[in-house]
Tab-separated table of C-alpha atoms in Angstrom:
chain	number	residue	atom	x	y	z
A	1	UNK	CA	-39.107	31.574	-24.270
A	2	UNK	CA	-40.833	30.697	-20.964
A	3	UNK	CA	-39.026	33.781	-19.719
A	4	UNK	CA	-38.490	37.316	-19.605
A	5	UNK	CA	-35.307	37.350	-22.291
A	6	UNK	CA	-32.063	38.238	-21.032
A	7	UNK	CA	-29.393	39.758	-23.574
A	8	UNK	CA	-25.790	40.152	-22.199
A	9	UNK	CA	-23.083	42.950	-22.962
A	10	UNK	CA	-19.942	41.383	-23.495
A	11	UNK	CA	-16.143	43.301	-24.320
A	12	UNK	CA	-12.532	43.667	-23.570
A	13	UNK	CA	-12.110	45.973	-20.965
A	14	UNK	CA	-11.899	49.838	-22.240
A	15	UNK	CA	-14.264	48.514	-24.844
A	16	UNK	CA	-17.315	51.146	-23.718
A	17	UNK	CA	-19.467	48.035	-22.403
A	18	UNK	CA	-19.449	49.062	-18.676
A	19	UNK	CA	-20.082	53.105	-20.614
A	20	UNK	CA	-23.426	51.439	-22.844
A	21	UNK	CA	-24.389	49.782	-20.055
A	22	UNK	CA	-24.184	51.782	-16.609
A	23	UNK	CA	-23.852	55.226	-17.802
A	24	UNK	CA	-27.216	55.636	-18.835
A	25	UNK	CA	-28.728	55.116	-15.506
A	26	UNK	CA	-30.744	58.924	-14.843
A	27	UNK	CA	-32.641	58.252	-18.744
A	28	UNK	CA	-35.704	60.022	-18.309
A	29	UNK	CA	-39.311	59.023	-20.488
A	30	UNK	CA	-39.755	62.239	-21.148
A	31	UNK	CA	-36.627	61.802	-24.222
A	32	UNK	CA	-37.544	58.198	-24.737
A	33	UNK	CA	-33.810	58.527	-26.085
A	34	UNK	CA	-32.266	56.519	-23.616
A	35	UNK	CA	-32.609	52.827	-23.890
A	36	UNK	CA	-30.952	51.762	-20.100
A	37	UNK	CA	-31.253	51.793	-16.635
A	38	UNK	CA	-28.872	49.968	-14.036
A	39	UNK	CA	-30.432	48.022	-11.254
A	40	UNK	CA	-26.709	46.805	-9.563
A	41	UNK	CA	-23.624	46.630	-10.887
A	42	UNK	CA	-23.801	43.318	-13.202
A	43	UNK	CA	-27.689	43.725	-13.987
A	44	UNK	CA	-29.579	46.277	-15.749
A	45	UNK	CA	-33.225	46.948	-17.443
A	46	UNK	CA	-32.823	48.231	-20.788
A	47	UNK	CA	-35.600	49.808	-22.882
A	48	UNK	CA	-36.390	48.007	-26.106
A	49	UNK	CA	-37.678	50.695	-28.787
A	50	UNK	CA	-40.594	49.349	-30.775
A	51	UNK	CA	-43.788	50.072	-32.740
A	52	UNK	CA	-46.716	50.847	-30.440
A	53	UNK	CA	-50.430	49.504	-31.136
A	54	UNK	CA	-51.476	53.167	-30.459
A	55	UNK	CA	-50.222	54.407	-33.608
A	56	UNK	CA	-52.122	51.775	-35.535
A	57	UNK	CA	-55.503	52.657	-34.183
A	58	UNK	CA	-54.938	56.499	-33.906
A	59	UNK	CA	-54.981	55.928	-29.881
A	60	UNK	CA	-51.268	58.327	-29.283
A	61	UNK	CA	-52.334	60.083	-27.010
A	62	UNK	CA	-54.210	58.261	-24.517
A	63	UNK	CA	-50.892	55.534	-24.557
A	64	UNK	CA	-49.880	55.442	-21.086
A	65	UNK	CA	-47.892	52.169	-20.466
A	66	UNK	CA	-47.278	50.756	-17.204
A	67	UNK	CA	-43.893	49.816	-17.343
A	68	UNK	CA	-41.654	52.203	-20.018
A	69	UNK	CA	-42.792	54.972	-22.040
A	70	UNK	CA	-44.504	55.604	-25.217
A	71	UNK	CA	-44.498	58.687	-27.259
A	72	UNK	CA	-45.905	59.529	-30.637
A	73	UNK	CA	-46.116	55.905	-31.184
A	74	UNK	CA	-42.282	54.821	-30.305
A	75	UNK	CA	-43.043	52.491	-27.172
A	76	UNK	CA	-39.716	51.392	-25.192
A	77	UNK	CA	-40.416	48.554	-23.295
A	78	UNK	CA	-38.466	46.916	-20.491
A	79	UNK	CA	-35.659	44.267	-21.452
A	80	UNK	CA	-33.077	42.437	-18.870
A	81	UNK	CA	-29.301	42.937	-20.248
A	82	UNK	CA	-26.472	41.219	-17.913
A	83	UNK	CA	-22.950	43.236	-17.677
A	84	UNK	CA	-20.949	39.537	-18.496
A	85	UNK	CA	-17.188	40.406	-17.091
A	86	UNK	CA	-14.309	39.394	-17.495
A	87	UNK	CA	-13.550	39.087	-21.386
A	88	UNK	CA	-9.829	38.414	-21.794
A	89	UNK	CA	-7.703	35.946	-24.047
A	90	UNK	CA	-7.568	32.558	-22.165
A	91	UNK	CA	-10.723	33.134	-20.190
A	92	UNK	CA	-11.908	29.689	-20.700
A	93	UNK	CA	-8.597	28.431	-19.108
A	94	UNK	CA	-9.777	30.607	-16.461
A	95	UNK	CA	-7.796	33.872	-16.943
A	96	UNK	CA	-9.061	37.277	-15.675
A	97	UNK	CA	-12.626	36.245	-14.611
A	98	UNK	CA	-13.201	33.266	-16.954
A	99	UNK	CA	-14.996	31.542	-14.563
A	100	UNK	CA	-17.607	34.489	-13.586
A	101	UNK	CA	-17.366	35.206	-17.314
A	102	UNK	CA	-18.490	31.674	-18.942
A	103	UNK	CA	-21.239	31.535	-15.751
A	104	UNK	CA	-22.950	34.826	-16.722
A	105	UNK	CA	-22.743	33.892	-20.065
A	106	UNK	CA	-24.606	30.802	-19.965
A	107	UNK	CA	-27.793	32.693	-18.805
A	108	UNK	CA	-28.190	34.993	-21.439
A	109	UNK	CA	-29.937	34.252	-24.774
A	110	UNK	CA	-28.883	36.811	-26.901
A	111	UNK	CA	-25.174	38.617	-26.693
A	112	UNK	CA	-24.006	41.596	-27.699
A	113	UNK	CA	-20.476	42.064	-28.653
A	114	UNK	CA	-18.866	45.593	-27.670
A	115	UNK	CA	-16.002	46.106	-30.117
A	116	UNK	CA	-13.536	48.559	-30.022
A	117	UNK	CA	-13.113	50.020	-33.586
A	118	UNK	CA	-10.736	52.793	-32.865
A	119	UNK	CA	-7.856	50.597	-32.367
A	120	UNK	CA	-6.874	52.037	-29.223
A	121	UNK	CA	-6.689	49.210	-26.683
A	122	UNK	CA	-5.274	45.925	-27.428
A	123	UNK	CA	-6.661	42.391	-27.041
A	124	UNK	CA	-6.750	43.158	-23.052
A	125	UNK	CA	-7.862	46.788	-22.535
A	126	UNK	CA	-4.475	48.019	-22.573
A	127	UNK	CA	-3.730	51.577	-24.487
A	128	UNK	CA	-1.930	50.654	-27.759
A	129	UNK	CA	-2.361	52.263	-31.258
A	130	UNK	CA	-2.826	50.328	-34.734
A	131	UNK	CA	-4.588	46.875	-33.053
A	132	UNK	CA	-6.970	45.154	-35.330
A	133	UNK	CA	-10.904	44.872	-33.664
A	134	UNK	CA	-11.250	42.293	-36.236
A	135	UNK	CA	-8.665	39.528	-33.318
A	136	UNK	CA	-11.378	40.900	-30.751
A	137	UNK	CA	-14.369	39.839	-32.871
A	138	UNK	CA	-12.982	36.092	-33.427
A	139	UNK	CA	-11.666	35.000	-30.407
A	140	UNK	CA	-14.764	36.181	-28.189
A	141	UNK	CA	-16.077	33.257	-29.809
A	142	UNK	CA	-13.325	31.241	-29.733
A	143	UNK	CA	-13.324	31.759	-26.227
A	144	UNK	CA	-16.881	30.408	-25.708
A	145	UNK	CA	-16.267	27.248	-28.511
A	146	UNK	CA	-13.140	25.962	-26.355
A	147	UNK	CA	-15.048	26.162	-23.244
A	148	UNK	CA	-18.154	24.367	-24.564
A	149	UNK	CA	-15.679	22.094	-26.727
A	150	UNK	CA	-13.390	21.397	-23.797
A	151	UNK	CA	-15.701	20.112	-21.708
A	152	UNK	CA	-17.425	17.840	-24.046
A	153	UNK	CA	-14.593	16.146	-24.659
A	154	UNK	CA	-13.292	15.522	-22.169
A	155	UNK	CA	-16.630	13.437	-20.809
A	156	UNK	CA	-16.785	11.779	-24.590
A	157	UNK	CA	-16.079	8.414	-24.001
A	158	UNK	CA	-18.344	8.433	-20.687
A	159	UNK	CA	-21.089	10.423	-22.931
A	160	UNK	CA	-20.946	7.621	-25.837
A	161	UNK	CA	-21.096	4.485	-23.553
A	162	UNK	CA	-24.673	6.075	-21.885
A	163	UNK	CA	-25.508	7.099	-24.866
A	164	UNK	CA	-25.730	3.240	-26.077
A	165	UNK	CA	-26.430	1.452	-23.204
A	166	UNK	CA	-29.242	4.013	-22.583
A	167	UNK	CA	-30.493	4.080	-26.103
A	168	UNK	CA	-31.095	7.675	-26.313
A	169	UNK	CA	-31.416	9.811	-29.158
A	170	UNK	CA	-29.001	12.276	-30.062
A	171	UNK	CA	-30.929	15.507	-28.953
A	172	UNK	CA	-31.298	13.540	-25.661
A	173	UNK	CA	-27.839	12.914	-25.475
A	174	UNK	CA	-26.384	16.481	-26.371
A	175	UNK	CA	-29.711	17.921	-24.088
A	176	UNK	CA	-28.124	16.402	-20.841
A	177	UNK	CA	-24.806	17.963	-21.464
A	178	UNK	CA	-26.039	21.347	-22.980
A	179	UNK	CA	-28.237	21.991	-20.264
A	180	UNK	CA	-25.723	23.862	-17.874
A	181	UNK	CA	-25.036	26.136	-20.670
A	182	UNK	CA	-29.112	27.140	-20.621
A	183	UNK	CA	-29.777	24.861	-23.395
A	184	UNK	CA	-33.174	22.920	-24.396
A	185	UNK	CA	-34.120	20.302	-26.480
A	186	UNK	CA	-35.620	22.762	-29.264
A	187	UNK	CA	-32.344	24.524	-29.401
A	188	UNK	CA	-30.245	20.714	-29.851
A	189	UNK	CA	-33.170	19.723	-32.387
A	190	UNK	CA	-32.367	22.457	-34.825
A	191	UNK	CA	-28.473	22.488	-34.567
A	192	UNK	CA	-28.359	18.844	-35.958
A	193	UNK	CA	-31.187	19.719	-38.810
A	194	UNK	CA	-29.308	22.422	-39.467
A	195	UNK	CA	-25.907	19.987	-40.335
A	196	UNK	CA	-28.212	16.633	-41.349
A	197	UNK	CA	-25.631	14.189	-39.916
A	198	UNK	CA	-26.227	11.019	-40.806
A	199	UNK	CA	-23.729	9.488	-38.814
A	200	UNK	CA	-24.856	7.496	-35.346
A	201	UNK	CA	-23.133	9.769	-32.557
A	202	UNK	CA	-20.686	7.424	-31.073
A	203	UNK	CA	-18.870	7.931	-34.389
A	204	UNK	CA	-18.895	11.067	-34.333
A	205	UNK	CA	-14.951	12.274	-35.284
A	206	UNK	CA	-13.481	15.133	-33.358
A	207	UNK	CA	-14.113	17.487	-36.117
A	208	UNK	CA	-17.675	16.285	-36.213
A	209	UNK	CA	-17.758	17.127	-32.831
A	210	UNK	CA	-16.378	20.548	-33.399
A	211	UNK	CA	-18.605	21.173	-36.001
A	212	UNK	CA	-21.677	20.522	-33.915
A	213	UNK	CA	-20.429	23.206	-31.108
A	214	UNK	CA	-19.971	25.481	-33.476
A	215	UNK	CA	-23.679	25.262	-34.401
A	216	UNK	CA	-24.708	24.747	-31.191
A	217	UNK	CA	-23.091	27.975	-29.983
A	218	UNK	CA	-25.049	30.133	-33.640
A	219	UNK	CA	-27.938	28.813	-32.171
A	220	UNK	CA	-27.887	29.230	-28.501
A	221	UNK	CA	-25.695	32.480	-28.470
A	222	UNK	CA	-27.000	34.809	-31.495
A	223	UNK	CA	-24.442	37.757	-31.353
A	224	UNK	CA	-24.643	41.633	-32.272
A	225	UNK	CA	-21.924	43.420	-33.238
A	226	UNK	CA	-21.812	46.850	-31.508
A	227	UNK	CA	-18.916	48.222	-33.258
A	228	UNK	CA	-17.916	51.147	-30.552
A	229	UNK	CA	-16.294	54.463	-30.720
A	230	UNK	CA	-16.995	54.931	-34.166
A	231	UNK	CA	-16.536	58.684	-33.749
A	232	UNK	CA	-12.401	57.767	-33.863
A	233	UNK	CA	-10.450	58.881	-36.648
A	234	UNK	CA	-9.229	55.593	-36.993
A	235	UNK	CA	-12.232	54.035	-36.581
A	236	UNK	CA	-13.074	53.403	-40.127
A	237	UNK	CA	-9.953	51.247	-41.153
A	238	UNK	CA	-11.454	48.575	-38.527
A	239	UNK	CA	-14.855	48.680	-39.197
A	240	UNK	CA	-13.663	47.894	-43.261
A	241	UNK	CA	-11.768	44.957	-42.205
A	242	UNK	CA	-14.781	43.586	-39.765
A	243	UNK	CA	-17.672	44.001	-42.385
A	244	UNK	CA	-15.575	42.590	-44.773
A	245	UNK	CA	-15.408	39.403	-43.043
A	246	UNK	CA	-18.593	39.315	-41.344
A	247	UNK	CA	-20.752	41.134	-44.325
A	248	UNK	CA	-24.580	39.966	-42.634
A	249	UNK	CA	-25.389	43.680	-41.638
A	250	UNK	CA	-28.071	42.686	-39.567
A	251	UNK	CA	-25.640	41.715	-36.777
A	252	UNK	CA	-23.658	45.060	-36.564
A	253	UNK	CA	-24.153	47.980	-35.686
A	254	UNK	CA	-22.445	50.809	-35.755
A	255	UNK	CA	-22.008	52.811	-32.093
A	256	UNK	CA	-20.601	55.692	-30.103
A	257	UNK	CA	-21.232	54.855	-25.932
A	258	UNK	CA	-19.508	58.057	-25.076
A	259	UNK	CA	-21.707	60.043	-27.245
A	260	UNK	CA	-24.949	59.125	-25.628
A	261	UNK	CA	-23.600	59.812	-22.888
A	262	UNK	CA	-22.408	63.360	-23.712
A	263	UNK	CA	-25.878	63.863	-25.587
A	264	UNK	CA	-27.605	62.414	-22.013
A	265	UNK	CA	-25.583	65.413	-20.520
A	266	UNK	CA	-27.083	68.350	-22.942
A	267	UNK	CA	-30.647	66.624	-22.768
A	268	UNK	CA	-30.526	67.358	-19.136
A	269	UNK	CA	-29.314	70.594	-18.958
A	270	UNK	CA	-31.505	71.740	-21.505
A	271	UNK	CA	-29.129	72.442	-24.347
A	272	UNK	CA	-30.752	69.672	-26.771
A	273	UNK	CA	-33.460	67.887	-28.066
A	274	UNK	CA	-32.906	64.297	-28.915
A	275	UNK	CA	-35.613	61.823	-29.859
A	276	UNK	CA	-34.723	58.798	-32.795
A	277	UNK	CA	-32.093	60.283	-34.339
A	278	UNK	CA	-33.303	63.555	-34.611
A	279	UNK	CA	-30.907	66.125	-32.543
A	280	UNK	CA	-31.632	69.400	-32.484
A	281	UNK	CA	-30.019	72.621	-30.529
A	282	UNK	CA	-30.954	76.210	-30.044
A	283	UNK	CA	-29.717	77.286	-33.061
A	284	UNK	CA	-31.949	74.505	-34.906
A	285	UNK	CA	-35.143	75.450	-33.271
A	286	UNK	CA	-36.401	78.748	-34.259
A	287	UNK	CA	-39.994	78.464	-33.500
A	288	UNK	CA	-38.902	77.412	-29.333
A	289	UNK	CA	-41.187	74.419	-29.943
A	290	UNK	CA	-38.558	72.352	-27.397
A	291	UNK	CA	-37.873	75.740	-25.110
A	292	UNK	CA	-33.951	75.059	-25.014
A	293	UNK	CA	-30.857	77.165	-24.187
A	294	UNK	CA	-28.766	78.940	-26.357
A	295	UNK	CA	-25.188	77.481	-25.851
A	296	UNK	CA	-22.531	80.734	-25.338
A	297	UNK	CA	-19.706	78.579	-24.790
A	298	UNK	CA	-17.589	78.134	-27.924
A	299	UNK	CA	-15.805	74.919	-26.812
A	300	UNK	CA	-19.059	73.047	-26.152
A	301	UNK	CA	-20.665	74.586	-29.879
A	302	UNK	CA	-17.229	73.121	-31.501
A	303	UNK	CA	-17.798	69.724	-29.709
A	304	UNK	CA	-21.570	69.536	-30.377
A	305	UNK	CA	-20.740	70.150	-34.131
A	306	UNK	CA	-18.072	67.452	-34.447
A	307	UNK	CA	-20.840	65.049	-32.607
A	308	UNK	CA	-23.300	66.245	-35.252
A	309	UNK	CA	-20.798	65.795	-38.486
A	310	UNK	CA	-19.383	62.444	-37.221
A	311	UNK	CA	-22.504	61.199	-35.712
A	312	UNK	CA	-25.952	62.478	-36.264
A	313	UNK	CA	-25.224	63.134	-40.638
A	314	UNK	CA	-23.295	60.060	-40.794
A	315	UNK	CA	-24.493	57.407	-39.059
A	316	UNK	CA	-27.818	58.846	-38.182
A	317	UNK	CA	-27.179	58.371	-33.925
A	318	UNK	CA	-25.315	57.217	-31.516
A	319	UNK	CA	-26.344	53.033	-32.401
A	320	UNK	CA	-27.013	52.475	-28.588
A	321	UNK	CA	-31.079	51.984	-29.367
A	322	UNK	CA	-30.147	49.873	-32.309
A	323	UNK	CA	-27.495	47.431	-30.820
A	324	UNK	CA	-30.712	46.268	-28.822
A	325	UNK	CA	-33.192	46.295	-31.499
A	326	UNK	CA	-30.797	44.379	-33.322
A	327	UNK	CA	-30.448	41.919	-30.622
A	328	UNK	CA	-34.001	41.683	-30.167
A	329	UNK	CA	-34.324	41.003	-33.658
A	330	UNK	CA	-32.329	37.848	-33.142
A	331	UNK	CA	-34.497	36.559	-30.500
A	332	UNK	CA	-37.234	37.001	-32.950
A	333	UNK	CA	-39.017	39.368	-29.833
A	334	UNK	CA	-42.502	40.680	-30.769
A	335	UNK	CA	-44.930	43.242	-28.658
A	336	UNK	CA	-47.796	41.513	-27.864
A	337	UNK	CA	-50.827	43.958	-25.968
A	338	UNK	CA	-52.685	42.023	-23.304
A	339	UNK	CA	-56.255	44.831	-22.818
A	340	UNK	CA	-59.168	44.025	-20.495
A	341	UNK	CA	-61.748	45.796	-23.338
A	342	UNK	CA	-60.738	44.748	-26.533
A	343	UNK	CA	-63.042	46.895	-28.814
A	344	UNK	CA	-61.682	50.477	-26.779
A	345	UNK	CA	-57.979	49.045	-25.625
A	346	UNK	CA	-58.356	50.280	-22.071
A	347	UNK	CA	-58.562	47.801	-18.561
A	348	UNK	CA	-61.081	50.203	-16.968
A	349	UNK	CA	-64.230	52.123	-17.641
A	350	UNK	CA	-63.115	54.590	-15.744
A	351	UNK	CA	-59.965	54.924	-16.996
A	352	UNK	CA	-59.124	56.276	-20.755
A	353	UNK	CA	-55.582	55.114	-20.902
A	354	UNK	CA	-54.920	52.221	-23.684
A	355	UNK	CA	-52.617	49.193	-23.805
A	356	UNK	CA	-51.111	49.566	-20.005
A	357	UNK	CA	-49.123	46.124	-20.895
A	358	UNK	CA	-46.929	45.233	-23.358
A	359	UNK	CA	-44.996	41.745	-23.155
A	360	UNK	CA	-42.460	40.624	-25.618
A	361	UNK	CA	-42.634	37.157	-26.791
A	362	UNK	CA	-40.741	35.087	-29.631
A	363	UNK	CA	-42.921	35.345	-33.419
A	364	UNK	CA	-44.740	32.695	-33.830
A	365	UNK	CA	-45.348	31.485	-29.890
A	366	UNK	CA	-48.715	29.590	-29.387
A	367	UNK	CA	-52.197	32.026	-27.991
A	368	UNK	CA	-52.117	29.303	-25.140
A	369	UNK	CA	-48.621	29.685	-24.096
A	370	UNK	CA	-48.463	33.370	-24.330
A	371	UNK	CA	-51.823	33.182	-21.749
A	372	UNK	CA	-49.828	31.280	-19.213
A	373	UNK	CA	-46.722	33.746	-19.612
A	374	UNK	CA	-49.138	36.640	-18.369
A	375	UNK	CA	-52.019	34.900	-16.798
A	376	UNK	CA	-50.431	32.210	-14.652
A	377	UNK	CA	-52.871	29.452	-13.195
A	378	UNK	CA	-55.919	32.128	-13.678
A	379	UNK	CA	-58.330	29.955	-15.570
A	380	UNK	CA	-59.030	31.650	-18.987
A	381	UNK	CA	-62.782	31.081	-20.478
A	382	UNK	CA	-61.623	32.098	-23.798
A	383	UNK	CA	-59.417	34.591	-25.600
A	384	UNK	CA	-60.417	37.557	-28.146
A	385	UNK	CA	-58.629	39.155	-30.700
A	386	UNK	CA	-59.332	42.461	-32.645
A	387	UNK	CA	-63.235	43.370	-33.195
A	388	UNK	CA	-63.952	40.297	-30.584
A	389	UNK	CA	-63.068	37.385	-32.572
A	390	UNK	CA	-62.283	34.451	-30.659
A	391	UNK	CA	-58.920	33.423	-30.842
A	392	UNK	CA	-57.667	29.503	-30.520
A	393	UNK	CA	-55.203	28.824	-28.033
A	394	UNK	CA	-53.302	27.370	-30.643
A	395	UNK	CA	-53.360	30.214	-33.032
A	396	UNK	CA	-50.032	32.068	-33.161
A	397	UNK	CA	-49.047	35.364	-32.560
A	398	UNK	CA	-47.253	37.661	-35.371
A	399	UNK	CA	-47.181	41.218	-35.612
A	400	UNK	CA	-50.158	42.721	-36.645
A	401	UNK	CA	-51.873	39.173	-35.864
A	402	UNK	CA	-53.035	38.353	-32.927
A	403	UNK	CA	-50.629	40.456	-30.849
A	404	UNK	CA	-53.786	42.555	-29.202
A	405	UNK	CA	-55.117	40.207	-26.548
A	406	UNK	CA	-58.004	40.052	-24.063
A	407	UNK	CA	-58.358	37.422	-21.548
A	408	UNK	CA	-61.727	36.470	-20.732
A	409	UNK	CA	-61.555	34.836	-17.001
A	410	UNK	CA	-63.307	31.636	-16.316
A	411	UNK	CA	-65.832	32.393	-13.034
């Protein structure tokens, strides 16, 4: 990914998107609870929750990152997300904001899917009771196969006669008309491997044609599914039905927007502590190790109980930090620690604070592109690795292997 990676929200309206997404916008590092922050309206940085080298090499408490926050060895480092409006039924045909809809869309490499579980809004936002999430799930991508589909085919006959006269192969071909949707060759390449058509393309049928959008769009638009207010008491009838049919658990997740938002609230006033799951209150901390209030009002002790029985015993958190871990996941996204000293982590002699920069590239990315992503044109002399072991620029990077870097510059 030549890139910083961009992973877009996407949901029905009422769906808590526009909640997971600009709520969150006062998240302080001092939690390190709080994985986003808006920058306008439609764009937003969130804060990807990882691993930090500093707990490998017993260096916690000198970890002061540049960009994010680390704490005890839980870095969150900065991720773009993209609010993508307009999700309605027909938005391909243009309905709603198709057409804003299917042009955000095509920038993002990773999506994730805010589903309403409680069963509270139908297919466009609107209050209902009973509606099965499961209709939501399916035609979101639906939505994005007719578009892709649609267009295709109607250029086919056009596509085929180029395709011959030009000789071309059939990643070529497919390249110049997946390109507007943020496509590249690599992506094309493993879609057909992935079917092993042996067919020449010009005879491809309609359903062959259907088949290869359909892997086109796995491969270009891995989706998470952030199954929202969770916290409903019908909630659990909907999630059933979705995991059911979509049983790869590593592409759900389970979430309550309106409770991290809530929880945001008591962080800041002082009423709670709330760091990876853990949530504690007054009542909880005896010892005053996180010097919070004591709640008097009964109505707010009631509530805070409900969140911790539905919530925090059940499902362990709100699922906001893990929707994007999850969709990070996807991207197969790695830390990798760029250091100007590589034996004592720091960039300066006179400074004690360790691995300042963090940059997240896909597992298994070459030494020699990961260089360029941070470096630039600055001409590189050579690159170490841990204990000062020259690393090739064709070596690639893993965790725990070759993701601490140092840059020697060529004078």
């Amino acid at each position: 990914m030549g890139r910083d990676p961009l992973i877009g929200l996407v949901g029905k309206p009422s769906s808590g998107k526009s909640t997971m997404l600009n709520s969150l916008t006062d998240a302080t590092a001092k939690t390190g609870a709080f994985p986003f922050t808006t920058i306008d309206p439609n764009k937003a940085t969130g804060y990807l929750q990882i691993d930090c080298a500093c707990a490998r090499f017993g260096k916690t408490d000198f970890c002061r990152p540049n960009y994010g926050s680390c704490k005890n060895g839980k870095r969150f480092v900065p991720v773009m997300l993209l609010d993508v409006a307009g999700l309605v039924p027909g938005a391909h045909e243009g309905r709603g904001l198709g057409n804003k809809f299917l042009d955000d869309l095509r920038h993002a490499d990773a999506l994730i899917h805010v589903v309403d579980v409680s069963g509270s809004t139908d297919a466009e936002g609107k209050a209902t009771s009973g509606y099965d999430a499961l209709q939501d799930v399916e035609w979101l991508r639906g939505e994005i196969m007719r578009w892709i589909e649609g267009n295709l085919k109607e250029k086919w006959g056009s596509i085929k006669r180029r395709h011959i006269s030009t000789k071309s192969t059939p990643v070529d071909t497919l390249q110049n008309q997946f390109s507007g949707y943020g496509s590249t060759a690599s992506v094309v390449q493993r879609c057909l491997d992935r079917m092993k058509l042996t067919e020449p393309l010009e005879q491809w049928s309609d359903a062959t044609i259907e088949m290869v959008v359909s892997a086109f769009v796995d491969e270009k638009f891995p989706t998470i599914l952030a199954l929202n207010k969770i916290d409903h008491p019908d909630a659990d009838r909907c999630i059933y039905r979705i995991t059911k049919k979509y049983p790869d658990m590593d592409k759900i997740v389970l979430t309550s927007a309106i409770s991290e938002v809530f929880i945001r609230k008591l962080v800041k006033q002082g009423y709670a502590y709330y760091e990876g799951g853990t949530f504690v209150t007054k009542s909880e901390d005896p010892e005053d190790r996180f010097h919070l209030k004591e709640i008097i009002d009964e109505r707010l002790q009631m509530r805070i109980d409900a969140l911790r029985d539905m919530l925090v015993y059940r499902w362990g958190g709100t699922g906001v930090i893990q929707a994007l871990q999850a969709a990070a996941h996807q991207l197969h996204l790695i830390p990798v620690f760029s250091v100007r000293n590589i034996h004592t982590f720091a960039n300066s002699s006179t400074d004690d604070a360790v691995f300042k920069d963090c940059t997240l590239v896909k597992r298994g990315t070459q030494v020699g592109t990961v260089v360029r992503r941070i470096m630039g044109d600055v001409p590189i002399a050579f690159v170490e690795g841990i204990g000062g072991v020259r690393v090739a620029k064709t070596d690639t990077v893993d965790s725990g292997k070759n993701d601490i870097l140092c840059f020697k510059i060529r004078h």
